[in-house]
XYZ file of C-alpha atoms in Angstrom:
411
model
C 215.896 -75.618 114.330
C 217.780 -75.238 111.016
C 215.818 -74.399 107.930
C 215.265 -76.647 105.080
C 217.013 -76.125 102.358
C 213.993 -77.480 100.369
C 211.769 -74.951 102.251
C 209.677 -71.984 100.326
C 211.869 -69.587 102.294
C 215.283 -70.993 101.393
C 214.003 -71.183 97.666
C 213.348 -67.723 97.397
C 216.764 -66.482 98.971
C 218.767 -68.805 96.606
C 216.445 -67.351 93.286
C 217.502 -63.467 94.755
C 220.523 -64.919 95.267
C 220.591 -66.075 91.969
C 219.087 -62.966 90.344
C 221.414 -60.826 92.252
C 224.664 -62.841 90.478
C 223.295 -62.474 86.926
C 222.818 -58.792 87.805
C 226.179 -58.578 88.802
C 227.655 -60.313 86.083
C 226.017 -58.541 84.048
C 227.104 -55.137 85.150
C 230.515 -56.110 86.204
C 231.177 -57.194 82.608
C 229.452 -54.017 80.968
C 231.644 -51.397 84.093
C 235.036 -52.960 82.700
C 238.510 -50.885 81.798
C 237.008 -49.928 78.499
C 234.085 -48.515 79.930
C 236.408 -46.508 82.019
C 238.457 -45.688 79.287
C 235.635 -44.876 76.519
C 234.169 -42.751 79.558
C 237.266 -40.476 80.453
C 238.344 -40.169 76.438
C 234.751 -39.087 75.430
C 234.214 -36.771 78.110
C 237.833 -34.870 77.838
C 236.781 -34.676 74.085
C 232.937 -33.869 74.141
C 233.152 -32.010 77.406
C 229.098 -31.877 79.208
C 227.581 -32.620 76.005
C 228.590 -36.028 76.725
C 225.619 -36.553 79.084
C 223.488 -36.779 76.012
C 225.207 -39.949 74.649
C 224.742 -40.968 77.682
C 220.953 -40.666 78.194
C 220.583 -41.795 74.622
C 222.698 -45.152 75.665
C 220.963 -45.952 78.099
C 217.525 -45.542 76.792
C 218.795 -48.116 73.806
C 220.755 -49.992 76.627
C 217.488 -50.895 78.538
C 215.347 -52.163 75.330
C 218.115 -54.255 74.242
C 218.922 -56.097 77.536
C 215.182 -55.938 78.604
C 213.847 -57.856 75.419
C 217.212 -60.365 74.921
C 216.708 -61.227 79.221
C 212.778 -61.650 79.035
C 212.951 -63.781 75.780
C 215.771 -65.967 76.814
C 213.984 -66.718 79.768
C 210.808 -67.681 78.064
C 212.469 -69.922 75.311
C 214.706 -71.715 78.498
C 217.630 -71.862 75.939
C 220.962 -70.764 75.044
C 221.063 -67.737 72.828
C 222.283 -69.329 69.754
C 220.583 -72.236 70.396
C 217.365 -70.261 70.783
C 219.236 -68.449 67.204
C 219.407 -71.600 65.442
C 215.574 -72.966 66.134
C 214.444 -69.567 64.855
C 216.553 -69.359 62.019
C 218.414 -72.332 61.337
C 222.503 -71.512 61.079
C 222.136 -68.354 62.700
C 222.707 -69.441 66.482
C 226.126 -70.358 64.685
C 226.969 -66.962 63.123
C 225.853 -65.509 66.751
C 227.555 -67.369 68.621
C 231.402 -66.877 66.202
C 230.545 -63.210 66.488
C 230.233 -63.367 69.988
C 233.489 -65.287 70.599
C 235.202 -62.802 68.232
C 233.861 -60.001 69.843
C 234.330 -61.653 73.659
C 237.982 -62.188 72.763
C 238.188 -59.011 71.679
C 237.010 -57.204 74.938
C 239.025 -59.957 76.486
C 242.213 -58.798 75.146
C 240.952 -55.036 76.312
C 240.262 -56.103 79.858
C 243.747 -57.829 80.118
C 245.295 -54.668 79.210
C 243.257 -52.930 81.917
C 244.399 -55.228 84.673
C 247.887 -54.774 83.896
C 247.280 -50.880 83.582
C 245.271 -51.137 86.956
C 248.892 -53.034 88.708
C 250.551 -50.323 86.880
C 248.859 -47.594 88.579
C 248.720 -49.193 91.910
C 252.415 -50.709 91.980
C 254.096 -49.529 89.404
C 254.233 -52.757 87.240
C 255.097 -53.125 83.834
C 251.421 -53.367 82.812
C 252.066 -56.750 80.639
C 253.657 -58.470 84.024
C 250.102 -57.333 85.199
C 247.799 -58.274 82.837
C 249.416 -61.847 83.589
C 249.033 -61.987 86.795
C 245.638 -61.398 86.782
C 244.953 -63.453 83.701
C 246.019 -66.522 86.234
C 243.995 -64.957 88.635
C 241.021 -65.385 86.670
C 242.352 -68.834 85.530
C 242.754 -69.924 89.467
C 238.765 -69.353 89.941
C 237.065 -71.158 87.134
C 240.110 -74.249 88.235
C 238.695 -73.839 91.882
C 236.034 -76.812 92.727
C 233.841 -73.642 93.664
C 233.955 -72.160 90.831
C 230.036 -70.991 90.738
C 230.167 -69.611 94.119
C 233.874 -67.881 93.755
C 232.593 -66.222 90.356
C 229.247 -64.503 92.378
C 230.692 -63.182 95.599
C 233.979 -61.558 94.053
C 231.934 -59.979 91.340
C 229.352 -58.905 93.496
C 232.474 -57.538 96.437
C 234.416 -56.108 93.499
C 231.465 -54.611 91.804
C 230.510 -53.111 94.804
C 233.910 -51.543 95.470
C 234.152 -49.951 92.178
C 230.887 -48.136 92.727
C 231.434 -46.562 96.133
C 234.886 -45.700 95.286
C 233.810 -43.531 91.853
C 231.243 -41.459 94.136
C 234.031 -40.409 96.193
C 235.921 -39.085 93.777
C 232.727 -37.708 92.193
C 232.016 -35.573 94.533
C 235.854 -34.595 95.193
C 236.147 -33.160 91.716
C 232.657 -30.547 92.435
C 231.826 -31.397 88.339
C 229.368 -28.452 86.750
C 226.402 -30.783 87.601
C 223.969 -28.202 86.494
C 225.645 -27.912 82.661
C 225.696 -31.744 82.323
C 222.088 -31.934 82.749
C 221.279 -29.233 80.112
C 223.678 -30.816 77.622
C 221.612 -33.737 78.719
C 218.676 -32.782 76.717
C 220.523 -30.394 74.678
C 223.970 -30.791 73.864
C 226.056 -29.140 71.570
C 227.744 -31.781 69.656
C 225.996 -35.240 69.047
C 228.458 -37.874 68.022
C 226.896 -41.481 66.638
C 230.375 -43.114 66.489
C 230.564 -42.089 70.941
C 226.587 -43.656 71.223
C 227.539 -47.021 69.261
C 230.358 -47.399 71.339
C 229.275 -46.900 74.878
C 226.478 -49.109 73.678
C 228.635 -51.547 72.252
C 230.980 -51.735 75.582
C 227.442 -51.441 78.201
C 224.807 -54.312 76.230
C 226.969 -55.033 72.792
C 228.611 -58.554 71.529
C 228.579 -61.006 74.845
C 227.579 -58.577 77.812
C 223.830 -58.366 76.893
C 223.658 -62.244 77.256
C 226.238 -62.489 80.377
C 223.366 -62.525 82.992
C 220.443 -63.826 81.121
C 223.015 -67.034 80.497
C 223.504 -67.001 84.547
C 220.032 -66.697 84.766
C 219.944 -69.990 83.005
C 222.371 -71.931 84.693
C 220.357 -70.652 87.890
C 217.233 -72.266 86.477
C 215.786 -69.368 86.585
C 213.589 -68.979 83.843
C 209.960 -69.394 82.621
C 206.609 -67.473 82.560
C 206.763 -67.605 86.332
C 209.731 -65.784 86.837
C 209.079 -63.219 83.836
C 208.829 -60.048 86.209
C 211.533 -61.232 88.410
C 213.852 -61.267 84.954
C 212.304 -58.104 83.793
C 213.473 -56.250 87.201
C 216.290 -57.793 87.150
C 217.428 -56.674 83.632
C 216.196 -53.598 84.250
C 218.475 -53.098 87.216
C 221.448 -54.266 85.538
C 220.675 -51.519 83.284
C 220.380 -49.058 85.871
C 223.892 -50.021 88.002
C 225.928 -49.344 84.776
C 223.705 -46.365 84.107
C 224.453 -44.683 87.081
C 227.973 -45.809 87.599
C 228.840 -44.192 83.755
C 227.243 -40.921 84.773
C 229.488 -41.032 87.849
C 232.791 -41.422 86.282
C 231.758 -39.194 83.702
C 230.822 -36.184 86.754
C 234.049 -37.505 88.056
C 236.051 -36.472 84.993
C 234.188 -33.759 83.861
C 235.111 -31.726 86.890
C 238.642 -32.118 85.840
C 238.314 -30.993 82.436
C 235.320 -28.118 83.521
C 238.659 -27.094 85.834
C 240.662 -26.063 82.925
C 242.729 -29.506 82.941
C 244.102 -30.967 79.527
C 243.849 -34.596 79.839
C 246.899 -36.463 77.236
C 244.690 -39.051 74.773
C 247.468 -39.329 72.461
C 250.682 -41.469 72.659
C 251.372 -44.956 73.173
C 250.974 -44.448 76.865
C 247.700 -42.119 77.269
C 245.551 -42.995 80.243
C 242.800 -40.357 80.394
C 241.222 -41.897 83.528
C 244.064 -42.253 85.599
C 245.567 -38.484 85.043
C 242.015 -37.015 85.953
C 242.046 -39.488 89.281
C 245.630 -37.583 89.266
C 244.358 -34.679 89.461
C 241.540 -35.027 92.238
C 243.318 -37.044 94.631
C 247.493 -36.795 93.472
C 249.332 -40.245 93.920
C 246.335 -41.566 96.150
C 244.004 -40.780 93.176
C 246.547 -42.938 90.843
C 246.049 -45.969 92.938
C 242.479 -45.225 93.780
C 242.078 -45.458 89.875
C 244.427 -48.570 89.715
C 242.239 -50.178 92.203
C 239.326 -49.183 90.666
C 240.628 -50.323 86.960
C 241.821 -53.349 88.022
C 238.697 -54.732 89.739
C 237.017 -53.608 86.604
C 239.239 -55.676 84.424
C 239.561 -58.401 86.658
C 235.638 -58.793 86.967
C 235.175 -58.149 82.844
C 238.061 -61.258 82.442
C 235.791 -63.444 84.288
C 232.094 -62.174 82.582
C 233.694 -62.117 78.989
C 235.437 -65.776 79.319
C 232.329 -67.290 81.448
C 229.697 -65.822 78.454
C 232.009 -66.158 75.261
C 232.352 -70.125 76.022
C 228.575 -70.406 77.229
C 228.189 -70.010 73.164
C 230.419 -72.876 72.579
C 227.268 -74.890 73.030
C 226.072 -74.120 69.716
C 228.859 -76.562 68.102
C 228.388 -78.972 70.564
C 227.273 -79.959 74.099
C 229.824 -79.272 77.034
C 229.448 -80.579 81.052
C 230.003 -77.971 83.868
C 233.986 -79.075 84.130
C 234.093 -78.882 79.709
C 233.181 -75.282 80.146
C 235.182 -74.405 82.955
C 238.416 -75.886 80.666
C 237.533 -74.110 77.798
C 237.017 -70.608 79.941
C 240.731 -71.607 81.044
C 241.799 -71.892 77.351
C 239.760 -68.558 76.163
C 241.483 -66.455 79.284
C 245.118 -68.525 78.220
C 244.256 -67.279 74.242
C 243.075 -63.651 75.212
C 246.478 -63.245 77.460
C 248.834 -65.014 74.562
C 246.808 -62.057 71.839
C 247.659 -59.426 74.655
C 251.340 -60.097 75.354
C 251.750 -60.081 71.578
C 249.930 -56.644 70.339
C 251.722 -53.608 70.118
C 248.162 -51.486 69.877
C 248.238 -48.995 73.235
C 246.289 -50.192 75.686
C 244.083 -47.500 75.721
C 243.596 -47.661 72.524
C 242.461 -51.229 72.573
C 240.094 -50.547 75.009
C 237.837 -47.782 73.255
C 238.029 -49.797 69.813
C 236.381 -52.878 71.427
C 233.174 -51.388 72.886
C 232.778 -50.171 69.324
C 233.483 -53.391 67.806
C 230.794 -54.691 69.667
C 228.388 -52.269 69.392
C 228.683 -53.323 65.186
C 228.342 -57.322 66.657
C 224.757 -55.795 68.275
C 222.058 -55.015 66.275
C 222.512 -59.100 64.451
C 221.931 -60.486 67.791
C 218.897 -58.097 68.705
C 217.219 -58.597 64.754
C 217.162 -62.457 65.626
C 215.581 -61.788 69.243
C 213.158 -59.374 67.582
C 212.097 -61.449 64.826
C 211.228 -64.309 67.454
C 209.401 -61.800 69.495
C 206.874 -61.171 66.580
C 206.885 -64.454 64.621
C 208.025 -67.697 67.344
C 205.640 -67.919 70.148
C 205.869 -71.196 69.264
C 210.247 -71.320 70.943
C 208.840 -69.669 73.967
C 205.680 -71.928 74.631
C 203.409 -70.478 73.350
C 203.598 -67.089 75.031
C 202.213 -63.744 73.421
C 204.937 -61.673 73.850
C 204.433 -57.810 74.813
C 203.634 -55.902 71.467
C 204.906 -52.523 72.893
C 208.566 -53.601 74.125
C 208.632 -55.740 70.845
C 207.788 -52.249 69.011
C 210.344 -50.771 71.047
C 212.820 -53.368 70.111
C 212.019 -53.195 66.500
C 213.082 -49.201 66.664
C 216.177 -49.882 68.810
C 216.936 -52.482 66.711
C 216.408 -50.230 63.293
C 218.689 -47.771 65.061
C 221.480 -49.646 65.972
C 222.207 -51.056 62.672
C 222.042 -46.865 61.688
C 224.360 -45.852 64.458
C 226.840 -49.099 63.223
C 226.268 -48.162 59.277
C 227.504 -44.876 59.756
C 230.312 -45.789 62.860
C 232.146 -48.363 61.429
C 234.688 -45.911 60.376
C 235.513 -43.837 63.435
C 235.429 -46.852 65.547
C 238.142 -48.720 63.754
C 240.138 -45.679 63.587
C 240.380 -45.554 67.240
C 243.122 -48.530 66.495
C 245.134 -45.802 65.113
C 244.895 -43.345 68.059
C-alpha cells in the first residue's frame, strides 16, 4: 500500500528533505568561485599559516550562522522584516545592503562560470559566464523551480566536494605544518579573516538557508534543534571543503611552485590543479569552478530577491521574475567590467564581510532585548554572549580591512 503523504513518516522525510536543501543552499552559495579563488590566492601568499585564518573563520563562521538560523526561525519572518519590527527602517537598510552585496558576489560568480567553461573548453570566459547566466535563468523559468533549485545544488554540491579530496590527496600537502600554523602561525592577516568570512556567512549567504528554511515552513520552537544542527552543519561542509582546497594548494606551493596572482588573467586555482593533474587537472578545476559558480548564481539571486519583501509583498511567480531580472542585471554588470575576474572574485567576499557585522548587531540586539518578535522565547544567554563578541569583532576585523579589501580591485 502506498504511504500517505499526510502520514508522520512522510512528514519527517519532506522536513530532512527540507533541512537538507537549506543546508545545501547554504553551503553551495558560501563554496562559490570566490571561495576558490580567495582560497588558492591566500594560501600561495600566506603559505601554512593560512590554516589559522581558517580556524579563526570558522569559529566566527559558526556563531554568526548559528544565532541569524535559530533566531529567524523563532521570529517565523523574513530577515529584514524581522529588521524592521526590531528597529523600525532597518530591515530596509539590510535588505539594500544585501542586494548590493548579492549583486556583487553575483557579478563574481558569473565571472567564475565563464572561467570554469574556460578551463574546461576553452571558451572565451564572457561567452561562458552567459551561458550559464541563462542556465540559471532556465531553472527559476521552469514550473519546478523549487524542486530543480534542491537536487542540482545538492548533485553539484556534492560533486565539488569529492572531486577537491582527490586532488587533495594527489598533491601529498605538509599536513603536519598546516596544523601547527593552525594554532600558531607566523603571519596573522585581519584583511584574509574578514574576507573568507565575508565570502563563507557575509552579506546574503548567512540568510540563504535560514530563508529556505522558511519557505519550507520550517520554523518554530519545535524545530529549534533541528535548525541548530542544521546550521551547524552548513558550517561544517564549507569548513571542511576550505581546508581541502587549501591542503590541495598548499602542496603545490610546499613543492616549490610559484603560482602567477598578478595580471589581468591570473587564476591561482586552476595553475595549482595544473600542476597536480596537467590538462586533466585544468578541467577537473573548470568543472569544479563552474559548478561552484553555477550553484552561487542560483543561492545569491534566490536570497538577494527574498529581501525584496521588505519594499513590498511578492507571490512565488513575482520572485521567481525578479530572480530572472537580478541574474539578467548581474550578467549585463559582468559583460561590461573590465576588473579581472579574479580579481572580482577576492574583492567581493571582502565586501561582504564589511555588509556583516550590521546584519549580526540587529540579530544580536533582538536576541537580548525582543523576546517579544520571537514569542516570547528566552533566548540562550551564552550563544547570545557569543554573538555579542563575534559581533564586536567583526566590526574590528571590517574597521581595520576596509582598505586592503578594496585594494584587491587593483590587483
Amino acid at each position: 500500500m502506498a504511504e500517505s503523504v499526510n502520514s508522520p513518516s512522510a512528514a519527517s522525510a519532506a522536513a530532512r528533505g527540507g533541512f537538507m536543501a537549506a543546508i545545501f543552499l547554504m553551503a553551495t552559495s558560501a563554496i562559490g568561485p570566490g571561495f576558490i579563488t580567495q582560497t588558492a590566492t591566500f594560501t600561495a601568499k600566506l603559505g601554512a599559516a593560512f590554516a589559522f585564518a581558517i580556524l579563526a573563520s570558522i569559529l566566527i563562521d559558526f556563531v554568526v550562522q548559528l544565532n541569524i538560523w535559530r533566531i529567524t526561525a523563532l521570529t517565523r519572518r523574513n530577515a529584514s522584516d524581522t529588521a524592521n519590527a526590531a528597529i523600525p527602517g532597518a530591515g530596509y537598510l539590510l535588505a539594500i545592503l544585501v542586494l548590493i552585496g548579492g549583486l556583487a558576489f553575483n557579478i563574481g560568480n558569473i565571472a567564475g562560470a565563464g572561467l570554469g567553461l574556460n578551463a574546461m573548453f576553452g571558451l572565451e570566459p564572457k561567452i561562458g559566464g552567459a551561458l550559464s547566466a541563462a542556465l540559471a535563468i532556465g531553472i527559476f523559468l521552469s514550473r519546478r523551480a523549487g524542486l530543480l533549485l534542491d537536487r542540482s545544488l545538492i548533485a553539484l554540491g556534492l560533486l565539488m566536494i569529492v572531486m577537491t579530496l582527490i586532488v587533495a590527496f594527489v598533491s601529498n600537502p605538509p599536513v603536519g605544518e598546516a596544523l601547527r600554523q593552525m594554532v600558531l602561525p607566523e603571519i596573522v592577516d585581519f584583511a584574509t579573516i574578514t574576507t573568507i568570512v565575508g565570502g563563507t556567512v557575509g552579506g546574503y549567504i548567512t540568510y540563504s538557508g535560514a530563508h529556505r528554511l522558511l519557505d519550507k515552513g520550517l520554523v518554530g520552537e519545535h524545530n529549534l534543534a533541528a535548525v541548530t544542527r542544521a546550521s551547524l552543519t552548513g558550517i561544517a561542509v564549507t569548513g571542511v571543503m576550505r581546508f581541502v582546497l587549501f591542503l590541495a594548494i598548499l602542496g603545490v606551493v610546499a613543492s616549490g611552485v610559484t603560482l602567477d596572482l598578478s595580471g589581468q588573467a591570473a587564476n591561482p586555482a586552476a595553475q595549482a590543479f595544473a600542476v597536480v593533474l596537467g590538462d586533466w587537472g585544468m578541467r577537473i578545476f573548470g568543472l569544479i569552478f563552474w559548478a561552484a559558480a553555477i550553484t552561487s548564481v542560483i543561492g545569491a539571486a534566490y536570497t538577494s530577491v527574498s529581501f525584496l519583501v521588505a519594499f513590498r509583498n511578492m507571490s512565488d511567480r513575482d520572485r521567481n521574475i525578479a530572480t530572472v531580472i537580478f541574474i539578467a542585471i548581474s550578467l549585463a554588470v559582468y559583460l561590461s567590467l573590465g576588473t579581472a575576474p579574479a580579481a572580482i572574485l577576492v574583492f567581493v567576499g571582502g565586501f561582504n564581510g564589511l555588509i556583516l557585522p550590521i546584519g549580526l548587531t540587529i540579530f544580536t540586539y533582538i536576541g537580548f532585548a525582543r523576546a517579544d518578535l520571537m514569542g516570547g522565547h528566552i533566548y540562550n544567554r551564552p550563544l547570545l554572549v557569543a554573538s555579542a563578541l563575534v559581533c564586536a569583532l567583526t566590526w574590528y576585523m571590517g574597521i581595520k580591512s576596509i582598505g586592503p579589501i578594496f585594494a584587491f580591485l587593483g590587483a
